CSV table of C-alpha atoms in Angstrom, one decimal:
chain,number,residue,atom,x,y,z
A,1,MET,CA,29.6,33.7,-18.5
A,2,ASN,CA,29.1,36.0,-15.7
A,3,ARG,CA,30.2,33.9,-11.8
A,4,THR,CA,27.0,33.9,-9.4
A,5,ILE,CA,25.4,32.5,-13.0
A,6,ILE,CA,28.1,29.5,-12.8
A,7,ARG,CA,28.4,28.9,-9.5
A,8,PRO,CA,24.9,27.9,-9.5
A,9,LEU,CA,25.0,26.1,-12.7
A,10,SER,CA,27.6,23.9,-11.9
A,11,THR,CA,25.8,23.0,-9.2
A,12,LEU,CA,22.9,22.2,-10.7
A,13,LEU,CA,24.7,20.1,-13.4
A,14,MET,CA,26.4,18.3,-11.0
A,15,GLY,CA,22.8,16.9,-9.2
A,16,SER,CA,21.0,16.6,-12.5
A,17,THR,CA,24.4,14.5,-14.5
A,18,TYR,CA,24.3,11.9,-11.1
A,19,LEU,CA,20.0,11.9,-11.2
A,20,LEU,CA,21.0,11.1,-15.2
A,21,SER,CA,23.1,8.0,-14.1
A,22,GLU,CA,21.0,6.7,-12.0
A,23,PHE,CA,19.0,5.9,-15.3
A,24,VAL,CA,21.8,6.1,-18.2
A,25,GLN,CA,24.3,3.5,-17.6
A,26,ALA,CA,27.4,5.2,-19.2
A,27,GLU,CA,30.3,5.6,-18.4
A,28,TRP,CA,30.3,9.1,-20.3
A,29,VAL,CA,27.7,9.9,-17.8
A,30,SER,CA,29.4,9.8,-14.5
A,31,ILE,CA,32.5,11.5,-16.2
A,32,LEU,CA,29.9,14.2,-16.5
A,33,VAL,CA,29.1,14.0,-13.2
A,34,SER,CA,33.1,14.3,-12.8
A,35,LEU,CA,33.2,17.0,-14.4
A,36,PHE,CA,31.1,18.6,-12.8
A,37,ALA,CA,32.4,18.9,-9.3
A,38,LEU,CA,35.0,20.1,-10.1
A,39,THR,CA,33.3,22.7,-11.6
A,40,THR,CA,31.3,23.1,-8.3
A,41,ILE,CA,34.1,23.5,-6.5
A,42,VAL,CA,37.3,25.1,-8.2
A,43,THR,CA,34.1,28.0,-8.9
A,44,TYR,CA,33.2,28.1,-4.7
A,45,MET,CA,36.7,28.4,-3.3
A,46,PRO,CA,37.2,31.8,-4.3
A,47,TYR,CA,34.0,32.7,-2.0
A,48,LEU,CA,34.7,30.5,1.2
A,49,LYS,CA,35.6,31.5,4.6
A,50,ARG,CA,38.8,31.8,5.7
A,51,ILE,CA,38.5,28.7,7.9
A,52,PRO,CA,36.9,26.0,5.7
A,53,PHE,CA,39.2,27.3,2.2
A,54,ILE,CA,42.0,25.9,4.8
A,55,LEU,CA,40.2,22.8,5.7
A,56,ILE,CA,39.1,21.8,2.0
A,57,SER,CA,42.7,22.9,0.5
A,58,ALA,CA,43.5,20.4,3.4
A,59,LEU,CA,41.7,17.3,2.0
A,60,LEU,CA,42.7,18.4,-1.7
A,61,GLY,CA,45.7,18.2,-0.8
A,62,SER,CA,46.1,15.3,0.1
A,63,ALA,CA,44.1,13.8,-2.1
A,64,PHE,CA,46.5,15.0,-5.0
A,65,LEU,CA,49.4,13.6,-3.2
A,66,ILE,CA,47.9,9.9,-2.4
A,67,PHE,CA,46.8,9.5,-6.0
A,68,ILE,CA,49.5,11.3,-7.2
A,69,PHE,CA,51.5,8.3,-5.4
A,70,GLY,CA,49.1,5.9,-5.9
A,71,ASP,CA,46.3,5.4,-8.1
A,72,GLY,CA,47.0,8.5,-10.6
A,73,LEU,CA,45.3,11.9,-11.1
A,74,TRP,CA,42.7,10.3,-12.9
A,75,ASP,CA,41.1,8.2,-10.4
A,76,MET,CA,41.0,11.2,-7.7
A,77,PHE,CA,39.0,13.5,-10.7
A,78,LEU,CA,36.0,10.3,-11.0
A,79,GLY,CA,36.8,10.7,-7.1
A,80,LEU,CA,34.8,13.7,-7.4
A,81,ASN,CA,31.3,12.2,-7.6
A,82,THR,CA,32.2,10.1,-4.2
A,83,ASN,CA,29.9,12.1,-1.9
A,84,VAL,CA,26.9,14.3,-5.1
A,85,SER,CA,24.1,11.6,-4.6
A,86,VAL,CA,24.5,13.0,-0.9
A,87,LEU,CA,24.5,16.2,-1.6
A,88,ALA,CA,21.8,15.6,-4.7
A,89,ILE,CA,19.6,16.5,-1.3
A,90,PHE,CA,21.3,18.9,-0.1
A,91,ILE,CA,20.3,21.1,-3.9
A,92,PHE,CA,17.0,19.8,-4.5
A,93,VAL,CA,15.7,18.9,-1.1
A,94,PRO,CA,15.2,23.0,-0.5
A,95,LEU,CA,13.3,23.7,-3.7
A,96,LEU,CA,10.1,23.0,-1.1
A,97,SER,CA,10.9,25.7,1.0
A,98,ILE,CA,9.6,28.4,-2.2
A,99,PRO,CA,6.0,26.3,-1.5
A,100,ILE,CA,6.2,26.7,2.4
A,101,LYS,CA,7.2,30.2,3.0
A,102,GLN,CA,4.6,30.8,-1.1
A,103,GLY,CA,1.7,29.3,1.1
A,104,ARG,CA,2.6,31.5,4.3
A,105,TYR,CA,2.4,28.1,6.6
A,106,LEU,CA,5.8,30.4,8.3
A,107,GLU,CA,3.5,33.1,9.4
A,108,TYR,CA,0.5,31.0,11.1
A,109,LEU,CA,3.1,28.9,13.7
A,110,GLU,CA,4.2,31.9,13.5
A,111,THR,CA,0.4,33.5,15.4
A,112,VAL,CA,0.5,30.3,16.9
A,113,PHE,CA,3.8,30.3,18.5
A,114,ASN,CA,1.7,33.3,19.9
A,115,HIS,CA,-0.5,31.8,21.0
A,116,TYR,CA,-0.3,29.6,23.2
A,117,ILE,CA,3.6,30.0,24.6
A,118,LYS,CA,2.7,31.3,27.9
A,119,THR,CA,5.9,29.7,29.8
A,120,THR,CA,9.7,29.5,29.0
A,121,GLY,CA,9.4,25.5,29.2
A,122,GLN,CA,6.1,25.9,25.8
A,123,LEU,CA,8.3,28.0,24.5
A,124,TYR,CA,11.4,25.4,24.4
A,125,THR,CA,8.9,22.1,23.7
A,126,TYR,CA,7.1,24.3,20.4
A,127,VAL,CA,10.3,26.1,19.8
A,128,LYS,CA,11.1,22.4,19.2
A,129,ILE,CA,9.1,20.3,17.8
A,130,ALA,CA,8.0,22.9,15.2
A,131,LEU,CA,12.2,22.8,14.2
A,132,MET,CA,11.6,19.0,13.6
A,133,GLY,CA,8.5,19.5,12.4
A,134,VAL,CA,8.5,21.8,8.8
A,135,GLY,CA,12.8,21.0,9.4
A,136,SER,CA,12.6,17.8,8.1
A,137,VAL,CA,11.8,19.2,4.9
A,138,MET,CA,13.9,22.1,4.6
A,139,ASN,CA,17.1,21.3,6.8
A,140,LEU,CA,19.5,24.0,7.6
A,141,GLY,CA,17.9,26.2,6.2
A,142,THR,CA,14.9,26.4,8.8
A,143,VAL,CA,16.8,27.3,12.1
A,144,PRO,CA,17.4,31.1,11.2
A,145,ILE,CA,13.7,31.2,9.9
A,146,MET,CA,13.0,29.7,12.9
A,147,TYR,CA,14.8,32.3,15.6
A,148,GLN,CA,13.7,35.5,13.6
A,149,LEU,CA,10.0,34.0,14.1
A,150,THR,CA,10.9,33.8,17.8
A,151,ASP,CA,13.0,37.2,18.3
A,152,THR,CA,9.6,38.9,19.4
A,153,ALA,CA,10.0,42.0,22.3
A,154,SER,CA,8.0,38.8,25.1
A,155,TYR,CA,10.9,35.9,23.7
A,156,GLN,CA,14.3,37.7,23.3
A,157,PRO,CA,15.2,37.6,27.2
A,158,TYR,CA,15.4,34.1,26.7
A,159,ARG,CA,18.0,33.4,24.5
A,160,MET,CA,19.5,30.8,24.8
A,161,ILE,CA,16.1,28.2,25.3
A,162,ARG,CA,15.7,29.0,21.7
A,163,VAL,CA,19.0,28.2,21.2
A,164,ARG,CA,18.9,24.6,22.8
A,165,ALA,CA,15.1,24.6,21.4
A,166,LEU,CA,16.3,24.8,17.8
A,167,GLY,CA,19.4,23.5,17.7
A,168,ARG,CA,17.9,19.9,19.6
A,169,GLY,CA,15.3,19.7,16.9
A,170,PHE,CA,17.4,20.1,14.8
A,171,ALA,CA,19.4,17.0,15.8
A,172,MET,CA,16.3,15.0,16.5
A,173,ALA,CA,15.2,15.6,12.7
A,174,PHE,CA,19.3,14.2,11.9
A,175,MET,CA,18.5,10.9,12.3
A,176,TRP,CA,15.5,10.2,10.7
A,177,SER,CA,14.5,12.0,7.9
A,178,PRO,CA,15.7,11.3,4.5
A,179,TYR,CA,15.9,15.3,3.9
A,180,PHE,CA,18.8,14.5,5.4
A,181,ILE,CA,22.4,15.2,4.3
A,182,SER,CA,23.1,12.4,7.6
A,183,VAL,CA,20.6,9.8,6.2
A,184,ALA,CA,21.6,10.3,3.1
A,185,LEU,CA,25.7,9.2,3.6
A,186,ILE,CA,24.3,6.2,5.7
A,187,LEU,CA,22.2,5.2,3.0
A,188,SER,CA,24.1,5.5,-0.9
A,189,TYR,CA,27.0,3.1,1.6
A,190,PHE,CA,25.3,0.5,3.7
A,191,ASP,CA,23.3,-2.0,2.3
A,192,VAL,CA,19.6,-1.8,4.5
A,193,SER,CA,16.7,1.1,3.1
A,194,TRP,CA,15.8,4.4,4.8
A,195,ILE,CA,12.4,1.9,6.0
A,196,GLN,CA,14.5,0.0,7.9
A,197,ILE,CA,16.0,3.5,9.7
A,198,PHE,CA,13.1,6.2,9.5
A,199,PRO,CA,10.9,4.2,12.8
A,200,ILE,CA,13.9,3.7,15.1
A,201,GLY,CA,15.3,7.0,14.4
A,202,LEU,CA,12.0,8.6,14.8
A,203,SER,CA,11.1,6.9,17.8
A,204,MET,CA,14.4,8.1,19.0
A,205,ALA,CA,13.7,11.7,18.5
A,206,ILE,CA,10.0,11.0,20.0
A,207,ILE,CA,12.3,10.1,22.9
A,208,GLY,CA,14.6,13.1,22.8
A,209,VAL,CA,12.1,15.5,22.6
A,210,PHE,CA,10.5,14.4,25.8
A,211,LEU,CA,14.1,13.8,27.5
A,212,GLY,CA,14.3,17.2,27.1
A,213,ILE,CA,11.0,19.2,28.3
A,214,LEU,CA,12.4,16.7,31.6
A,215,PHE,CA,15.9,18.9,30.7
A,216,GLU,CA,13.9,21.5,30.9
A,217,ARG,CA,10.6,21.4,33.3
A,218,LYS,CA,12.7,22.6,36.0
A,219,GLN,CA,13.5,26.5,34.4
A,220,SER,CA,10.1,27.2,33.3
A,221,MET,CA,8.8,30.1,34.2
A,222,PRO,CA,6.0,32.2,33.4
A,223,ILE,CA,6.8,34.7,29.9
A,224,GLU,CA,4.7,38.3,29.7
A,225,ILE,CA,3.3,38.2,25.8
A,226,ASN,CA,3.7,41.4,24.3
A,227,SER,CA,0.6,41.2,22.8
A,228,THR,CA,1.8,44.4,19.8
A,229,THR,CA,3.5,40.8,18.6
A,230,THR,CA,0.6,39.0,17.8
A,231,ASP,CA,-0.6,38.9,14.3
A,232,GLU,CA,-4.1,39.8,15.1
A,233,THR,CA,-5.1,39.7,10.6
A,234,ILE,CA,-4.6,36.1,10.8
A,235,SER,CA,-7.4,34.6,13.2
A,236,VAL,CA,-6.0,31.2,15.4
A,237,LYS,CA,-7.6,29.3,13.8
A,238,GLU,CA,-7.3,29.4,10.6
A,239,ALA,CA,-3.5,28.9,11.4
A,240,LYS,CA,-4.3,25.7,13.1
A,241,ARG,CA,-5.9,24.4,10.1
A,242,LYS,CA,-2.8,26.0,7.3
A,243,LEU,CA,-0.6,24.1,9.5
A,244,ILE,CA,-2.4,20.9,9.7
A,245,GLU,CA,-2.2,21.6,6.3
A,246,LEU,CA,1.1,21.7,6.1
A,247,LEU,CA,2.0,18.4,8.6
A,248,VAL,CA,-0.2,16.6,6.0
A,249,ILE,CA,1.5,17.7,3.2
A,250,ILE,CA,5.1,16.0,4.7
A,251,LEU,CA,3.0,13.2,5.9
A,252,CYS,CA,2.4,12.2,2.2
A,253,LEU,CA,5.3,14.1,0.2
A,254,THR,CA,7.3,11.2,2.8
A,255,ALA,CA,4.2,8.1,2.2
A,256,ILE,CA,5.0,8.8,-2.2
A,257,ILE,CA,8.7,8.6,-1.7
A,258,MET,CA,8.4,6.0,0.9
A,259,THR,CA,6.2,3.6,-1.7
A,260,ILE,CA,8.1,4.8,-4.6
A,261,GLU,CA,11.7,3.4,-2.6
A,262,TYR,CA,8.6,0.3,-2.5
A,263,MET,CA,7.5,-1.0,-6.0
A,264,VAL,CA,10.6,0.2,-8.1
A,265,ASP,CA,15.0,-0.4,-8.1
A,266,LEU,CA,15.6,2.8,-7.2
A,267,SER,CA,17.4,4.5,-4.1
A,268,VAL,CA,15.8,6.8,-2.1
A,269,LEU,CA,18.7,9.3,-2.6
A,270,THR,CA,17.7,9.1,-6.3
A,271,ILE,CA,14.1,9.6,-5.2
A,272,ILE,CA,14.6,13.0,-3.0
A,273,PRO,CA,15.4,14.9,-5.4
A,274,LEU,CA,12.9,14.3,-8.4
A,275,ILE,CA,10.0,14.2,-5.9
A,276,ALA,CA,11.6,17.2,-4.4
A,277,ILE,CA,11.6,18.3,-8.1
A,278,VAL,CA,8.2,18.0,-9.1
A,279,ILE,CA,7.0,18.4,-5.9
A,280,SER,CA,7.5,22.2,-5.6
A,281,ALA,CA,6.6,22.7,-9.7
A,282,GLY,CA,3.0,21.3,-8.7
A,283,TRP,CA,2.4,23.1,-5.2
A,284,GLY,CA,4.4,26.1,-5.7
A,285,LEU,CA,1.6,26.4,-8.8
A,286,VAL,CA,-0.7,26.8,-6.2
A,287,TYR,CA,0.3,29.8,-5.1
A,288,GLU,CA,2.3,31.0,-8.1
A,289,ARG,CA,1.8,32.0,-11.4
A,290,PRO,CA,3.7,30.3,-13.8
A,291,ARG,CA,5.7,33.2,-14.0
A,292,ASP,CA,6.2,34.0,-10.9
A,293,LEU,CA,7.4,30.5,-9.7
A,294,ILE,CA,9.6,30.9,-13.4
A,295,LYS,CA,11.1,34.1,-10.6
A,296,SER,CA,11.4,32.7,-7.9
A,297,TYR,CA,13.7,29.2,-9.3
A,298,GLY,CA,15.7,32.2,-10.1
A,299,GLN,CA,15.8,33.8,-6.4
A,300,PHE,CA,16.3,29.9,-5.3
A,301,THR,CA,19.8,30.1,-8.1
A,302,GLN,CA,21.5,33.2,-7.1
A,303,GLU,CA,20.9,33.8,-3.2
A,304,ARG,CA,20.6,29.8,-1.4
A,305,LEU,CA,22.4,27.7,-3.8
A,306,PRO,CA,25.5,29.8,-3.8
A,307,ALA,CA,24.7,29.9,0.4
A,308,MET,CA,25.9,26.4,0.9
A,309,GLY,CA,29.7,26.9,-1.4
A,310,ASN,CA,31.1,26.0,1.9
A,311,GLU,CA,29.0,22.1,2.5
A,312,LEU,CA,29.0,21.7,-1.3
A,313,SER,CA,33.0,21.8,-1.7
A,314,LEU,CA,33.5,20.3,2.0
A,315,PHE,CA,31.7,16.9,1.2
A,316,ILE,CA,33.3,17.0,-2.5
A,317,SER,CA,36.6,17.4,-1.1
A,318,ALA,CA,35.4,14.3,1.6
A,319,GLY,CA,34.4,12.6,-0.9
A,320,ALA,CA,37.9,12.7,-3.3
A,321,PHE,CA,40.1,12.0,-0.3
A,322,GLY,CA,37.6,9.2,1.5
A,323,ALA,CA,38.7,8.1,-2.0
A,324,ALA,CA,42.1,8.8,-1.1
A,325,ILE,CA,42.9,7.0,1.6
A,326,LEU,CA,40.5,3.8,0.4
A,327,SER,CA,42.7,3.3,-2.2
A,328,ALA,CA,45.9,4.0,0.0
A,329,GLY,CA,44.7,1.3,2.2
A,330,ALA,CA,42.4,3.1,4.4
A,331,SER,CA,40.6,0.2,4.9
A,332,GLU,CA,42.3,-2.5,5.7
A,333,TRP,CA,44.2,0.4,8.2
A,334,ILE,CA,40.5,0.8,10.1
A,335,ILE,CA,40.1,-3.5,10.6
A,336,ASP,CA,43.9,-3.8,11.4
A,337,PHE,CA,42.8,-1.5,14.5
A,338,ILE,CA,39.2,-3.4,15.1
A,339,ASN,CA,41.5,-6.5,15.3
A,340,TYR,CA,44.9,-4.7,17.2
A,341,PHE,CA,42.3,-3.9,20.0
A,342,GLY,CA,40.0,-7.2,19.3
A,343,ILE,CA,36.9,-5.0,18.4
A,344,SER,CA,34.7,-8.4,16.8
A,345,HIS,CA,30.8,-7.1,18.2
A,346,ILE,CA,29.3,-4.6,16.4
A,347,LEU,CA,27.6,-3.2,20.4
A,348,VAL,CA,32.0,-2.7,21.5
A,349,LEU,CA,32.4,-0.6,18.0
A,350,ILE,CA,29.7,1.8,18.3
A,351,PRO,CA,30.8,2.9,22.0
A,352,VAL,CA,34.1,3.1,20.7
A,353,LEU,CA,33.4,4.8,17.3
A,354,LEU,CA,31.3,8.3,19.6
A,355,ILE,CA,35.0,8.8,21.2
A,356,ILE,CA,36.3,8.9,17.8
A,357,VAL,CA,34.0,10.8,15.8
A,358,ASN,CA,33.0,12.9,19.2
A,359,VAL,CA,37.3,13.5,19.8
A,360,LEU,CA,38.3,14.5,15.5
A,361,SER,CA,35.3,17.2,15.6
A,362,PHE,CA,35.7,18.8,19.0
A,363,ILE,CA,39.1,19.7,17.3
A,364,GLY,CA,37.6,20.9,14.1
A,365,VAL,CA,37.5,17.9,12.6
A,366,HIS,CA,34.6,17.8,10.3
A,367,PRO,CA,32.0,15.0,10.7
A,368,ILE,CA,31.5,14.1,7.4
A,369,ILE,CA,34.7,13.5,6.6
A,370,THR,CA,35.6,10.9,9.1
A,371,MET,CA,32.5,9.5,8.5
A,372,THR,CA,32.7,8.8,5.1
A,373,ALA,CA,35.8,7.7,6.2
A,374,LEU,CA,34.5,4.7,8.6
A,375,ALA,CA,31.1,4.1,6.1
A,376,ILE,CA,33.0,3.6,3.0
A,377,THR,CA,35.6,1.0,5.3
A,378,LEU,CA,33.1,-0.6,7.6
A,379,SER,CA,29.9,-0.7,5.3
A,380,ALA,CA,33.3,-3.2,2.6
A,381,SER,CA,33.9,-5.8,5.7
A,382,PRO,CA,33.5,-8.7,6.1
A,383,ILE,CA,33.7,-8.4,10.2
A,384,PHE,CA,30.1,-6.5,10.3
A,385,ALA,CA,28.7,-7.9,6.8
A,386,ASP,CA,25.4,-9.1,9.2
A,387,ASP,CA,25.7,-5.2,11.4
A,388,HIS,CA,24.7,-3.0,8.8
A,389,LEU,CA,21.0,-1.9,10.1
A,390,LEU,CA,22.1,-1.7,14.3
A,391,LEU,CA,25.6,0.1,12.7
A,392,SER,CA,23.6,3.0,10.6
A,393,PHE,CA,21.5,3.8,13.8
A,394,GLY,CA,25.0,3.1,16.1
A,395,LEU,CA,26.5,5.5,13.3
A,396,LEU,CA,24.0,8.2,12.8
A,397,ALA,CA,24.0,8.7,16.8
A,398,ASN,CA,27.2,9.5,16.8
A,399,TRP,CA,27.4,11.7,14.7
A,400,MET,CA,24.3,12.6,16.3
A,401,VAL,CA,26.2,14.1,19.4
A,402,SER,CA,28.9,16.0,16.9
A,403,VAL,CA,26.0,17.7,15.7
A,404,ILE,CA,25.7,19.4,18.9
A,405,GLY,CA,28.1,19.3,21.0
A,406,SER,CA,30.7,20.6,19.2
A,407,PRO,CA,31.2,24.0,19.1
A,408,PHE,CA,33.0,23.3,15.4
A,409,SER,CA,29.7,22.3,13.8
A,410,GLY,CA,27.5,24.6,11.2
A,411,LEU,CA,25.0,24.0,13.3
A,412,ASN,CA,26.4,25.2,16.6
A,413,LEU,CA,28.2,28.2,14.4
A,414,LEU,CA,25.3,29.2,12.8
A,415,LEU,CA,22.8,29.0,15.9
A,416,SER,CA,26.3,30.9,18.0
A,417,GLY,CA,26.1,33.5,15.1
A,418,LEU,CA,22.6,33.7,15.4
A,419,ALA,CA,22.8,34.1,19.4
A,420,ASN,CA,26.5,36.9,19.3
A,421,SER,CA,27.1,34.5,21.4
A,422,ASN,CA,29.9,32.3,21.0
A,423,PRO,CA,30.5,27.9,20.0
A,424,VAL,CA,31.4,26.7,23.0
A,425,ALA,CA,27.9,27.9,25.6
A,426,VAL,CA,25.7,26.9,21.9
A,427,GLY,CA,27.2,23.2,21.6
A,428,PRO,CA,29.4,21.5,24.9
A,429,ARG,CA,27.7,24.0,27.3
A,430,SER,CA,24.4,23.8,26.1
A,431,ASN,CA,24.1,20.3,24.8
A,432,LEU,CA,26.3,17.7,25.5
A,433,LEU,CA,24.5,16.6,28.5
A,434,PHE,CA,21.4,16.6,27.5
A,435,ALA,CA,23.5,15.2,23.5
A,436,LEU,CA,24.4,12.6,25.7
A,437,THR,CA,21.7,11.6,27.7
A,438,LEU,CA,19.8,10.6,24.6
A,439,TRP,CA,22.5,8.9,23.0
A,440,PHE,CA,23.0,6.5,25.7
A,441,VAL,CA,18.8,5.9,25.3
A,442,CYS,CA,20.1,4.9,21.8
A,443,TYR,CA,22.5,2.7,22.6
A,444,LEU,CA,20.1,0.4,24.7
A,445,THR,CA,17.6,-0.1,22.1
A,446,ILE,CA,20.5,-1.1,19.7
A,447,CYS,CA,21.8,-3.2,22.7
A,448,VAL,CA,17.9,-4.5,22.4
A,449,LEU,CA,17.6,-5.3,18.8
A,450,TYR,CA,20.7,-6.9,18.9
A,451,PHE,CA,19.5,-9.7,20.6
A,452,VAL,CA,15.7,-9.4,20.1
A,453,LEU,CA,16.7,-9.0,15.2
């Protein structure tokens, strides 16, 4: 079979069999999920970049050694599906980008930008809010698109302002969007629902927007607008109407997910991929004939899915490693660590985890590895059994800091490549103070909720 087919095919089969496993409770379905996860990681390995290849090989090698001296390789095979529930969102939600692109919503967004942005402060605010809005559905794929949209003659001199806005906007959605892998991971392990996390995360994201505006206020200056960048074929009135239409669609989509989660006994991790598949098809048919839409799906499988190789392989291997260390007694190790230092209170634990997650992220350990291990262990610990909601949001806030603060995060590596800068300038130098300030606000909110709830 052609290698350009087997990679996306194995990815789609992995996600599809996971969805099937939610409706068909049979051992053979779980085995198929693991089989397709194994096929996915094997077929992507030859195409990985050097650093991800080394990291993923180390994770799989470590898992292999732990299992071979412990529970055996069959358990390692089954452990490959540990994070597949999270990956189903990662695989299928980007299908929504097809109708968003075909509907020219990003072109309308560009028209609004060119009309309303007159200062660098406005540039920062509009880009950040737009990224948090559209990016909450399209995820990381929105970042390069938004960077290119604002890479006009008028906005090019303000490269780092755009980079900060994009990074912070992404991180704001990271704390509440049900389409993000961060929220999906938390929901898959802790006894919380997305409806519980959503109001807290969105409130902190809104605070983060205003906090960012305060951070950028002193540096705001007028922008000399180059009139040639404005698309005269789209009126501002039409552009505003289409963006309102997009906002309504996103809100309706989110409301549908919330309603279904409330009415049926299904995890949001299952509901979101299914809704994404159905809505992308129905919405896509508004703009394309069935034959053209099928071509768009084909293009998606040949371009978008193969580009996910690093992330897919990392999440699968991190899940296997998490299962390995859990089988080796990591749960007891972490609990022993907590007991040794006398950490028995949730308000003490969260700042300690902030240090652990971010110190490891700054030396190149991907947060998904740390978060998977912590989520598996802490969700099963009786010590914090009554604090799952606060602990869940505390982990999201800690993860948010590493996303925009660590020079090794996928977001900052992507932004540094787009801006032709270095990850240190894009990450910690630009965003660490902002991230820690917002984390402190999140922590105060957690303290208030602890005493109120």
